[in-house]
Coordinates of C-alpha atoms in Angstrom, one line a residue:
Chain A
X1 CA -81.1 50.5 5.6
X2 CA -77.4 50.8 5.4
X3 CA -74.4 52.6 7.0
X4 CA -70.7 52.8 7.5
X5 CA -68.6 54.6 10.1
X6 CA -64.8 54.8 10.4
X7 CA -62.1 56.3 12.5
X8 CA -60.3 59.6 11.7
X9 CA -60.7 62.2 9.0
X10 CA -58.5 60.0 6.8
X11 CA -61.4 57.6 6.4
X12 CA -63.6 60.1 4.7
X13 CA -62.8 59.5 1.0
X14 CA -63.3 55.8 1.7
X15 CA -66.6 56.4 3.5
X16 CA -67.8 58.3 0.4
X17 CA -66.8 55.5 -1.9
X18 CA -68.2 52.8 0.4
X19 CA -71.5 54.5 0.9
X20 CA -72.0 54.6 -2.9
X21 CA -71.5 50.8 -2.9
X22 CA -73.9 50.3 0.0
X23 CA -76.5 52.6 -1.5
X24 CA -76.4 50.4 -4.6
X25 CA -76.9 47.1 -2.7
X26 CA -73.2 46.5 -2.2
X27 CA -72.1 44.0 0.5
X28 CA -70.9 45.1 4.0
X29 CA -67.6 43.3 3.5
X30 CA -66.8 45.0 0.2
X31 CA -67.7 48.4 1.6
X32 CA -65.5 48.0 4.7
X33 CA -62.6 46.7 2.5
X34 CA -63.0 49.5 0.0
X35 CA -63.0 52.1 2.7
X36 CA -59.8 50.7 4.3
X37 CA -58.0 50.0 1.1
X38 CA -58.3 53.7 0.1
X39 CA -56.7 54.7 3.4
X40 CA -54.0 52.0 3.0
X41 CA -53.3 53.2 -0.6
X42 CA -53.1 57.0 0.2
X43 CA -49.4 58.0 0.7
X44 CA -50.0 60.9 2.9
X45 CA -51.6 59.0 5.9
X46 CA -48.6 58.1 8.0
X47 CA -50.2 55.5 10.3
X48 CA -51.8 53.1 7.9
X49 CA -50.5 51.2 4.8
X50 CA -48.4 52.9 2.1
X51 CA -46.5 55.8 3.5
X52 CA -46.9 54.5 7.1
X53 CA -44.1 55.1 9.6
X54 CA -41.7 52.2 10.4
X55 CA -40.6 50.5 13.5
X56 CA -37.3 51.5 15.2
X57 CA -35.4 49.3 12.8
X58 CA -36.8 51.1 9.8
X59 CA -39.2 48.2 8.9
X60 CA -42.8 49.1 8.2
X61 CA -44.7 46.3 10.0
X62 CA -48.5 46.3 9.6
X63 CA -51.5 44.8 11.4
X64 CA -55.0 44.3 10.1
X65 CA -58.2 42.4 10.8
X66 CA -61.6 41.5 9.3
X67 CA -64.6 40.2 11.0
X68 CA -67.9 39.0 9.5
X69 CA -70.8 39.7 11.8
X70 CA -73.1 37.1 10.3
X71 CA -70.8 34.1 11.1
X72 CA -68.2 35.7 13.5
X73 CA -65.5 34.5 11.2
X74 CA -62.3 36.5 11.7
X75 CA -59.1 36.9 9.8
X76 CA -56.1 38.8 11.0
X77 CA -52.4 39.6 10.3
X78 CA -49.8 41.2 12.6
X79 CA -46.3 42.3 11.8
X80 CA -46.8 41.7 8.0
X81 CA -44.5 43.5 5.6
X82 CA -44.3 44.5 1.9
X83 CA -47.9 43.9 1.1
X84 CA -50.1 46.7 -0.4
X85 CA -53.4 45.9 1.4
X86 CA -53.2 44.1 4.7
X87 CA -56.9 44.3 5.2
X88 CA -57.5 42.2 2.0
X89 CA -55.1 39.6 3.4
X90 CA -57.0 39.6 6.6
X91 CA -60.3 39.2 4.8
X92 CA -59.0 36.3 2.8
X93 CA -57.8 34.6 6.0
X94 CA -61.3 34.9 7.6
X95 CA -62.4 32.2 5.2
X96 CA -60.0 29.7 6.8
X97 CA -61.3 27.5 9.6
X98 CA -57.8 27.1 10.9
X99 CA -54.7 29.4 10.7
X100 CA -56.9 32.5 10.3
X101 CA -54.6 34.7 12.4
X102 CA -51.0 34.9 11.1
X103 CA -48.1 36.9 12.4
X104 CA -44.6 37.9 11.3
X105 CA -42.9 36.0 8.5
X106 CA -45.8 33.5 8.4
X107 CA -48.3 36.3 7.6
X108 CA -46.0 37.7 4.8
X109 CA -45.5 34.3 3.4
X110 CA -49.2 33.7 3.2
X111 CA -49.8 37.0 1.4
X112 CA -47.0 36.2 -1.1
X113 CA -48.2 32.6 -1.8
X114 CA -51.8 33.8 -2.3
X115 CA -50.6 36.4 -4.8
X116 CA -51.5 39.6 -2.9
X117 CA -49.7 42.7 -4.4
X118 CA -46.2 43.0 -3.1
X119 CA -45.1 46.6 -2.5
X120 CA -42.4 48.5 -0.7
X121 CA -44.7 50.5 1.7
X122 CA -42.1 53.1 2.6
X123 CA -42.3 56.5 0.8
X124 CA -39.7 59.2 0.5
X125 CA -41.7 61.0 3.1
X126 CA -41.9 58.2 5.6
X127 CA -38.1 57.6 5.2
X128 CA -37.5 61.3 5.9
X129 CA -39.7 61.3 9.0
X130 CA -37.8 58.2 10.3
X131 CA -34.5 59.9 9.7
X132 CA -35.6 63.0 11.4
X133 CA -36.8 61.1 14.4
X134 CA -33.6 59.1 14.7
X135 CA -31.7 62.4 14.8
X136 CA -34.1 63.9 17.3
X137 CA -33.7 60.8 19.6
X138 CA -29.9 61.1 19.4
X139 CA -30.1 64.8 20.4
X140 CA -32.8 64.8 22.9
X141 CA -33.0 61.2 24.0
X142 CA -36.7 61.3 23.2
X143 CA -38.7 58.2 23.5
X144 CA -41.7 59.5 21.7
X145 CA -44.5 57.1 21.0
X146 CA -47.0 59.2 19.1
X147 CA -48.9 58.3 16.0
X148 CA -51.2 55.4 16.4
X149 CA -54.1 56.3 14.2
X150 CA -55.6 53.0 13.2
X151 CA -58.3 52.9 10.5
X152 CA -61.2 51.0 12.0
X153 CA -64.5 50.6 10.1
X154 CA -68.0 49.1 10.8
X155 CA -70.4 48.6 7.9
X156 CA -74.0 47.6 7.5
X157 CA -75.5 46.6 4.2
X158 CA -79.1 46.5 3.0
X159 CA -79.4 42.8 3.6
X160 CA -78.6 43.4 7.3
X161 CA -75.1 41.9 7.2
X162 CA -72.4 43.7 9.2
X163 CA -68.6 43.7 9.0
X164 CA -65.8 45.3 11.1
X165 CA -62.2 45.7 9.9
X166 CA -59.0 47.5 10.9
X167 CA -55.6 48.4 9.5
X168 CA -52.6 50.0 11.1
X169 CA -48.9 50.4 10.9
X170 CA -48.9 50.8 14.7
X171 CA -46.8 53.0 16.9
X172 CA -44.1 55.0 15.1
X173 CA -40.7 53.7 16.3
X174 CA -42.2 50.6 17.9
X175 CA -40.0 47.7 18.7
X176 CA -39.8 45.0 16.1
X177 CA -42.8 42.7 16.3
X178 CA -44.9 45.0 18.6
X179 CA -48.6 44.5 18.0
X180 CA -51.4 46.7 19.3
X181 CA -55.1 46.1 19.6
X182 CA -55.9 46.4 15.9
X183 CA -55.8 42.7 14.9
X184 CA -57.2 41.5 18.3
X185 CA -60.8 40.5 18.5
X186 CA -62.8 42.2 21.2
X187 CA -60.2 44.9 21.6
X188 CA -59.6 46.4 18.2
X189 CA -62.9 45.4 16.7
X190 CA -66.0 43.2 17.2
X191 CA -69.3 42.8 15.3
X192 CA -72.5 40.8 15.5
X193 CA -74.9 41.4 12.6
X194 CA -77.9 40.8 15.0
X195 CA -76.6 43.7 17.2
X196 CA -73.9 46.0 15.7
X197 CA -70.2 46.5 15.6
X198 CA -67.4 48.6 17.1
X199 CA -63.8 49.4 16.2
X200 CA -61.0 51.2 18.1
X201 CA -58.0 53.4 17.7
X202 CA -55.6 54.7 20.3
X203 CA -52.9 53.2 22.5
X204 CA -53.2 49.4 21.7
X205 CA -51.4 48.4 24.9
X206 CA -54.1 50.0 26.9
X207 CA -57.1 49.2 24.6
X208 CA -56.3 45.5 25.0
X209 CA -56.6 45.8 28.8
X210 CA -60.4 46.6 28.4
X211 CA -61.8 44.7 25.5
X212 CA -63.8 47.8 24.7
X213 CA -65.1 46.9 21.2
X214 CA -66.6 43.7 22.6
X215 CA -68.1 45.5 25.5
X216 CA -69.7 48.2 23.3
X217 CA -71.3 45.5 21.1
X218 CA -72.5 43.7 24.2
X219 CA -74.1 46.9 25.6
X220 CA -75.8 47.5 22.3
X221 CA -77.1 44.0 22.6
X222 CA -78.8 44.9 25.9
X223 CA -80.7 47.6 23.9
X224 CA -78.4 50.7 24.3
X225 CA -78.1 53.2 21.5
X226 CA -74.5 53.1 20.1
X227 CA -73.7 56.5 21.5
X228 CA -74.8 55.4 25.0
X229 CA -73.0 52.1 24.7
X230 CA -69.8 53.7 23.5
X231 CA -69.8 56.3 26.2
X232 CA -70.6 53.8 29.0
X233 CA -67.9 51.3 27.9
X234 CA -65.2 53.8 27.2
X235 CA -65.6 56.2 30.1
X236 CA -66.1 53.5 32.7
X237 CA -62.9 51.8 31.6
X238 CA -61.1 55.1 31.3
X239 CA -61.8 55.8 34.9
X240 CA -61.1 52.2 36.1
X241 CA -57.7 52.2 34.3
X242 CA -56.7 55.6 35.6
X243 CA -57.4 54.4 39.1
X244 CA -55.8 51.0 38.8
X245 CA -52.9 51.6 36.3
X246 CA -52.3 55.2 37.0
X247 CA -53.1 56.5 33.6
X248 CA -55.3 55.6 30.6
X249 CA -53.8 55.9 27.1
X250 CA -55.8 57.4 24.2
X251 CA -59.0 55.6 23.5
X252 CA -61.4 56.4 20.6
X253 CA -64.1 54.0 19.4
X254 CA -66.7 54.1 16.7
X255 CA -69.9 52.0 16.8
X256 CA -72.9 51.3 14.6
X257 CA -75.9 49.1 15.3
X258 CA -77.9 47.0 12.9
X259 CA -80.2 49.9 12.1
X260 CA -77.4 52.2 11.0
X261 CA -77.5 54.4 14.2
X262 CA -74.1 55.3 15.3
X263 CA -72.0 56.5 18.2
X264 CA -68.5 57.5 19.2
X265 CA -66.6 57.8 22.4
X266 CA -63.1 59.2 23.0
X267 CA -60.8 60.6 25.7
X268 CA -58.8 62.7 23.2
X269 CA -59.5 64.9 20.2
X270 CA -60.8 62.5 17.6
X271 CA -62.2 62.9 14.1
X272 CA -64.3 60.3 12.3
X273 CA -66.5 60.0 9.2
X274 CA -69.9 58.4 8.9
X275 CA -72.8 57.9 6.4
X276 CA -76.0 56.0 6.3
X277 CA -79.3 55.9 4.3
X278 CA -80.5 59.1 6.1
X279 CA -77.2 61.0 6.4
X280 CA -74.7 62.1 3.7
X281 CA -71.1 61.2 4.4
X282 CA -69.7 63.8 6.9
X283 CA -66.7 64.3 9.0
X284 CA -67.1 65.1 12.7
X285 CA -64.8 66.0 15.5
X286 CA -65.3 64.5 19.0
X287 CA -63.9 65.3 22.4
X288 CA -64.1 64.0 26.0
X289 CA -67.0 65.5 27.8
X290 CA -67.1 66.5 31.5
X291 CA -70.1 64.3 32.3
X292 CA -68.8 61.1 30.7
X293 CA -70.6 62.0 27.5
X294 CA -68.5 62.5 24.3
X295 CA -69.0 65.9 22.6
X296 CA -69.4 65.6 18.9
X297 CA -69.4 68.5 16.4
X298 CA -69.2 68.9 12.7
X299 CA -65.7 69.5 11.5
X300 CA -64.8 73.0 10.4
X301 CA -63.3 74.0 7.0
X302 CA -60.5 75.6 9.0
X303 CA -59.6 72.4 10.7
X304 CA -59.7 70.5 7.4
X305 CA -57.5 73.1 5.7
X306 CA -54.9 72.9 8.5
X307 CA -54.9 69.1 8.3
X308 CA -54.4 69.1 4.6
X309 CA -51.5 71.5 4.8
X310 CA -49.9 69.5 7.6
X311 CA -50.0 66.1 6.0
X312 CA -48.7 67.6 2.7
X313 CA -45.9 69.6 4.2
X314 CA -43.2 69.6 1.4
X315 CA -40.6 66.9 2.3
X316 CA -37.8 69.5 2.5
X317 CA -39.8 71.4 5.0
X318 CA -40.4 68.5 7.4
X319 CA -38.8 68.9 10.8
X320 CA -38.5 72.7 10.3
Chain B
X1 CA -57.8 33.2 51.3
X2 CA -55.9 32.0 48.2
X3 CA -56.4 29.7 45.2
X4 CA -55.2 28.6 41.8
X5 CA -56.9 26.7 39.0
X6 CA -55.4 25.6 35.6
X7 CA -56.3 23.8 32.5
X8 CA -55.6 20.1 31.9
X9 CA -54.2 17.3 34.0
X10 CA -50.7 18.4 32.9
X11 CA -51.1 21.4 35.2
X12 CA -51.4 19.4 38.4
X13 CA -47.7 19.2 39.5
X14 CA -47.6 23.0 38.9
X15 CA -50.7 23.5 40.9
X16 CA -49.2 21.5 43.8
X17 CA -46.1 23.6 43.8
X18 CA -47.9 26.9 43.3
X19 CA -50.3 26.2 46.1
X20 CA -47.4 25.7 48.5
X21 CA -46.2 29.1 47.5
X22 CA -49.7 30.7 48.0
X23 CA -50.1 29.0 51.3
X24 CA -46.9 30.6 52.4
X25 CA -47.9 34.1 51.4
X26 CA -46.4 33.8 47.9
X27 CA -47.6 36.3 45.2
X28 CA -50.2 35.4 42.7
X29 CA -47.8 36.3 39.8
X30 CA -45.1 34.0 41.1
X31 CA -47.6 31.1 41.6
X32 CA -49.1 31.4 38.1
X33 CA -45.6 31.6 36.6
X34 CA -44.3 28.6 38.6
X35 CA -47.3 26.5 37.6
X36 CA -46.9 27.3 33.9
X37 CA -43.1 27.0 33.9
X38 CA -43.4 23.4 35.2
X39 CA -45.6 22.5 32.3
X40 CA -43.4 24.3 29.8
X41 CA -40.3 22.4 31.2
X42 CA -41.8 18.9 31.3
X43 CA -40.8 17.1 28.1
X44 CA -43.9 14.8 27.9
X45 CA -46.5 17.5 27.4
X46 CA -46.7 17.9 23.7
X47 CA -48.7 21.1 23.4
X48 CA -46.7 23.5 25.7
X49 CA -43.1 24.5 25.8
X50 CA -40.3 21.9 25.7
X51 CA -41.3 18.8 23.8
X52 CA -44.2 20.7 22.2
X53 CA -45.2 19.8 18.6
X54 CA -44.0 22.0 15.7
X55 CA -45.7 23.9 12.9
X56 CA -45.8 22.3 9.4
X57 CA -42.3 23.6 8.7
X58 CA -40.9 21.7 11.7
X59 CA -40.5 25.0 13.7
X60 CA -41.8 25.0 17.3
X61 CA -43.5 28.4 17.6
X62 CA -45.0 29.3 20.9
X63 CA -47.5 31.8 22.4
X64 CA -47.9 33.0 25.9
X65 CA -49.4 35.8 28.0
X66 CA -49.5 37.2 31.5
X67 CA -52.0 39.6 33.0
X68 CA -52.0 41.4 36.4
X69 CA -55.5 41.7 37.8
X70 CA -54.5 44.6 40.1
X71 CA -53.4 47.0 37.3
X72 CA -54.6 45.2 34.1
X73 CA -51.1 45.3 32.7
X74 CA -50.6 42.6 30.1
X75 CA -47.5 41.1 28.4
X76 CA -47.7 38.7 25.5
X77 CA -45.6 36.9 22.9
X78 CA -46.7 35.0 19.8
X79 CA -44.7 32.9 17.4
X80 CA -41.6 33.0 19.7
X81 CA -39.0 30.3 19.2
X82 CA -36.0 28.8 21.0
X83 CA -36.9 30.2 24.5
X84 CA -37.3 27.9 27.5
X85 CA -40.1 29.8 29.2
X86 CA -42.4 31.9 27.1
X87 CA -44.6 32.7 30.1
X88 CA -41.6 34.4 31.8
X89 CA -41.0 36.5 28.7
X90 CA -44.6 37.5 28.7
X91 CA -44.5 38.4 32.4
X92 CA -41.4 40.6 31.8
X93 CA -43.2 42.4 28.9
X94 CA -46.2 43.2 31.1
X95 CA -44.0 45.8 32.9
X96 CA -43.6 47.7 29.7
X97 CA -46.0 50.6 29.0
X98 CA -45.4 50.3 25.3
X99 CA -44.4 47.3 23.1
X100 CA -45.8 44.8 25.6
X101 CA -47.1 42.4 23.0
X102 CA -44.4 41.1 20.6
X103 CA -44.7 38.6 17.8
X104 CA -42.4 36.6 15.5
X105 CA -38.7 37.5 15.3
X106 CA -39.3 40.6 17.4
X107 CA -40.5 38.5 20.3
X108 CA -37.5 36.2 20.0
X109 CA -35.2 39.1 19.8
X110 CA -36.6 40.6 23.0
X111 CA -36.1 37.3 24.8
X112 CA -32.5 37.0 23.7
X113 CA -31.6 40.6 24.4
X114 CA -33.1 40.3 27.9
X115 CA -31.2 37.1 28.6
X116 CA -34.0 34.6 28.9
X117 CA -32.7 31.0 28.6
X118 CA -32.3 30.0 25.0
X119 CA -33.2 26.4 24.3
X120 CA -34.0 24.1 21.4
X121 CA -37.6 23.2 22.4
X122 CA -37.9 20.1 20.2
X123 CA -37.2 16.7 21.7
X124 CA -36.5 13.4 20.1
X125 CA -40.2 12.5 20.8
X126 CA -41.6 15.7 19.2
X127 CA -39.3 15.2 16.2
X128 CA -40.6 11.6 15.8
X129 CA -44.2 12.7 16.1
X130 CA -43.6 15.3 13.4
X131 CA -42.0 12.8 11.1
X132 CA -44.9 10.3 11.6
X133 CA -47.5 13.0 10.9
X134 CA -45.7 14.0 7.7
X135 CA -45.7 10.4 6.5
X136 CA -49.4 10.0 7.5
X137 CA -50.3 13.1 5.6
X138 CA -48.5 11.9 2.5
X139 CA -50.3 8.6 2.6
X140 CA -53.8 9.6 3.7
X141 CA -53.9 13.3 2.7
X142 CA -54.9 14.0 6.3
X143 CA -55.3 17.6 7.4
X144 CA -55.5 16.8 11.0
X145 CA -55.6 19.8 13.4
X146 CA -55.6 18.1 16.7
X147 CA -53.7 18.9 19.9
X148 CA -54.4 22.4 21.2
X149 CA -54.0 21.9 24.9
X150 CA -53.0 25.3 26.2
X151 CA -52.0 25.7 29.8
X152 CA -54.0 28.6 31.3
X153 CA -53.9 29.4 34.9
X154 CA -55.7 31.9 37.3
X155 CA -54.2 32.5 40.7
X156 CA -55.3 34.5 43.8
X157 CA -52.9 35.3 46.6
X158 CA -53.5 36.1 50.3
X159 CA -53.2 39.8 49.7
X160 CA -56.1 39.6 47.2
X161 CA -54.1 40.0 44.0
X162 CA -55.0 37.9 41.0
X163 CA -53.1 36.9 37.9
X164 CA -54.0 35.0 34.7
X165 CA -51.4 33.5 32.4
X166 CA -51.2 31.1 29.4
X167 CA -48.7 29.2 27.4
X168 CA -49.1 27.1 24.3
X169 CA -47.3 25.7 21.3
X170 CA -50.6 26.0 19.4
X171 CA -52.0 23.6 16.9
X172 CA -49.8 20.8 15.8
X173 CA -48.9 21.3 12.1
X174 CA -50.2 24.8 12.1
X175 CA -49.1 27.2 9.3
X176 CA -46.1 29.3 10.1
X177 CA -47.0 32.3 12.2
X178 CA -50.5 31.0 13.1
X179 CA -51.6 32.3 16.5
X180 CA -54.6 31.2 18.5
X181 CA -56.4 32.7 21.5
X182 CA -53.7 32.1 24.1
X183 CA -51.9 35.4 23.9
X184 CA -55.1 37.4 23.2
X185 CA -56.6 39.4 26.0
X186 CA -60.3 38.7 26.6
X187 CA -60.2 35.5 24.5
X188 CA -57.4 33.4 26.0
X189 CA -57.4 35.1 29.4
X190 CA -58.7 38.0 31.5
X191 CA -58.5 39.0 35.1
X192 CA -59.6 41.7 37.4
X193 CA -58.5 41.3 41.1
X194 CA -61.7 43.0 42.3
X195 CA -63.7 40.3 40.6
X196 CA -61.8 37.2 39.4
X197 CA -60.2 35.7 36.3
X198 CA -60.6 33.2 33.5
X199 CA -58.4 31.3 31.0
X200 CA -59.2 29.2 28.0
X201 CA -58.0 26.3 26.0
X202 CA -59.4 24.8 22.8
X203 CA -59.7 25.9 19.2
X204 CA -58.2 29.4 19.3
X205 CA -59.7 30.4 15.9
X206 CA -63.2 29.9 17.5
X207 CA -62.4 31.1 21.0
X208 CA -61.4 34.5 19.6
X209 CA -64.8 34.8 18.0
X210 CA -66.4 35.0 21.5
X211 CA -64.1 36.8 23.9
X212 CA -65.2 34.2 26.5
X213 CA -62.6 34.9 29.2
X214 CA -63.6 38.5 29.3
X215 CA -67.3 37.6 29.4
X216 CA -66.9 35.1 32.3
X217 CA -65.1 37.8 34.3
X218 CA -67.8 40.3 33.5
X219 CA -70.5 37.9 34.6
X220 CA -68.7 37.2 37.9
X221 CA -68.6 41.0 38.3
X222 CA -72.4 41.0 38.1
X223 CA -72.3 38.6 41.1
X224 CA -72.4 35.2 39.5
X225 CA -70.5 32.3 41.0
X226 CA -67.6 31.3 38.7
X227 CA -69.4 28.0 37.8
X228 CA -72.6 29.8 36.8
X229 CA -70.6 32.5 34.9
X230 CA -68.5 29.9 33.0
X231 CA -71.5 27.8 32.0
X232 CA -73.5 30.8 31.0
X233 CA -70.8 32.4 28.9
X234 CA -69.5 29.2 27.3
X235 CA -72.8 27.4 26.5
X236 CA -74.6 30.5 25.1
X237 CA -71.6 31.2 22.8
X238 CA -71.4 27.5 21.9
X239 CA -75.0 27.6 20.8
X240 CA -74.7 30.9 19.0
X241 CA -71.6 29.9 17.1
X242 CA -73.2 26.5 16.1
X243 CA -76.2 28.4 14.7
X244 CA -74.3 31.2 13.0
X245 CA -71.0 29.5 11.9
X246 CA -72.3 25.9 11.5
X247 CA -70.0 24.4 14.2
X248 CA -68.3 25.4 17.4
X249 CA -64.8 24.2 18.0
X250 CA -63.6 22.8 21.4
X251 CA -64.0 25.3 24.2
X252 CA -62.8 24.7 27.8
X253 CA -62.5 27.5 30.4
X254 CA -61.4 27.7 34.0
X255 CA -62.5 30.5 36.3
X256 CA -61.8 31.7 39.8
X257 CA -63.2 34.6 41.7
X258 CA -61.5 36.8 44.3
X259 CA -62.7 34.5 47.1
X260 CA -61.0 31.4 45.6
X261 CA -64.4 29.9 44.5
X262 CA -63.9 28.3 41.1
X263 CA -65.8 27.0 38.1
X264 CA -65.2 25.3 34.7
X265 CA -67.2 25.1 31.5
X266 CA -66.4 22.8 28.5
X267 CA -68.0 21.4 25.4
X268 CA -65.5 18.4 25.2
X269 CA -63.9 16.0 27.7
X270 CA -61.7 18.3 29.8
X271 CA -59.4 17.8 32.8
X272 CA -58.1 20.5 35.1
X273 CA -56.5 20.9 38.5
X274 CA -57.4 23.3 41.3
X275 CA -56.5 24.1 44.9
X276 CA -57.5 26.8 47.4
X277 CA -57.2 27.4 51.2
X278 CA -60.1 25.0 51.8
X279 CA -59.4 22.3 49.1
X280 CA -56.2 20.2 48.6
X281 CA -54.9 20.2 45.0
X282 CA -57.0 17.8 43.0
X283 CA -57.6 16.8 39.4
X284 CA -61.1 16.7 38.0
X285 CA -62.6 15.7 34.7
X286 CA -65.4 17.8 33.1
X287 CA -67.9 17.2 30.3
X288 CA -70.6 19.0 28.5
X289 CA -73.9 18.6 30.3
X290 CA -77.3 18.3 28.6
X291 CA -78.9 21.2 30.4
X292 CA -76.0 23.7 29.7
X293 CA -74.4 22.8 32.9
X294 CA -70.9 21.3 32.9
X295 CA -70.6 17.9 34.6
X296 CA -67.5 17.8 36.9
X297 CA -66.2 14.6 38.6
X298 CA -63.0 13.6 40.4
X299 CA -60.5 12.0 38.1
X300 CA -60.1 8.2 38.4
X301 CA -56.8 6.4 39.0
X302 CA -57.6 4.4 35.9
X303 CA -57.8 7.6 33.7
X304 CA -54.5 8.8 35.2
X305 CA -52.7 5.5 34.6
X306 CA -53.8 5.4 31.0
X307 CA -52.8 9.0 30.5
X308 CA -49.3 8.4 32.0
X309 CA -48.9 5.4 29.8
X310 CA -50.0 7.3 26.7
X311 CA -47.7 10.3 27.1
X312 CA -44.7 8.1 27.9
X313 CA -45.2 5.6 25.0
X314 CA -41.6 4.6 24.1
X315 CA -40.5 6.5 21.1
X316 CA -40.0 3.4 19.0
X317 CA -43.6 2.4 19.7
X318 CA -45.1 5.7 18.5
X319 CA -47.4 5.4 15.6
X320 CA -47.8 1.7 16.1

């Protein structure tokens, strides 16, 4: 038995590669890291790693985490810059008993001292998008916080070990040092190999109000199927936050238990990719259901074509 | 009905002041902030605010958070420097829909732009302790990570609103940018005014493996008394982590429900202070019990005298 699930269509190539590893007795940690590194490395995904979108000062600050479900060890970075693969830095930190969550300059310093690949993570495309947004804000006074598509993955290997990991460049145009849920245990991710794991994407400021990843794992521990656990945790908090805070931001969560069964809950349109020993890697699209049950359908070729076209819009056509 | 509970003996003067506010219809947020600011301001407490102990580079980096139990809004800072009251910065950030958790230079920049008091938080005493530790490490090669006494408070006001807040300078001699559980929702703190709140102190790296503050609130929401909820959450995770990770770090948690009933769980020797509409402010000492029930006793005058003498050791006597 093995499996891996991750947030957004962008995860799919990584899911395909990681599932080959898991099929061939690869480790859960290697599979999760492979999946996320592929997203970090791909220049057309604008919310994770290389080609991500910067903060309001034009600095691309990134957050990432790694959690081992066998031992609960966690590594995390927040506000790290100029490093090719934040998830690998987080994984390395998870081996430290102390100082395993590092932020700002201290995180970047650790990555440099340890020899992680240094890289200017801005591309010509992300620079152009930043310039366009600055102009737009000057003209229309927009304060637009869109774009918070974190990659979050949960993997299970044939030995029964599970890992959860995340990586994100956070909100486009965020304030310097802003951190969302991605590197925060319980909110952005959680995993227990004896139960299962979950990972989140959406508005970090609201996700950390609910500790939804922890709650989904806990509910799976009570015996719920991942789909039931994800729907119950996400929708009940969506309703609670709407009532108490006035509005709930975007929440999307993926979950997998230690048998490779999976589930997803969302309150927006949300794509994801999943594979296990019974199901070939596939992309799905999910939406909020009326009865607090997420609606999940296979992705269409039409959707994929439109997505491909959108992310690869020629740079001179951006903003037109 | 009203109440406030906070971690460590150091919280007591703040608990006395905050309980006067709550008695006179003060707000839960003001009471929690008052309590924590008094600890931040007092130069003899070496793990919070002014007079705190620095990281290995000699920089005093601080973490703090504030959560409103009515709306779930959260503000947090991590790795902030040169600001007199990190908890007040966190409270101010909790009013922001976006960018409410800021780390590193971005957190310090926010505090400066918003006019929060700028202050060199190192004292002659903390400089001396840093110098002594450097010498000691040179001589004995010690890698001593002691001193992680976060102030964490949970307050309930007469209108039924609840707040949780924390402040810490983290591990003495931590690596630059190291962050513990204090500013992390669910691990360092959590509160829901319809249920209750909890806050933690101890080894942040291990506390964030368990999301214990969230779990205690959740168990109180199932109807458990705060003492029962704290013991159940803390001891079951202590045992689980000991089995799976090999060892559990120091965990101490305080909890209060929305009736002002309180509870405490710990796996070390732990002092705390509490007051409510039925009980005068008092300091207690807690210890791990054999049967997964925390033992709580009133503090003795002898303990208090020894503590006072220890924290006020003349500077020229330190290390002797």
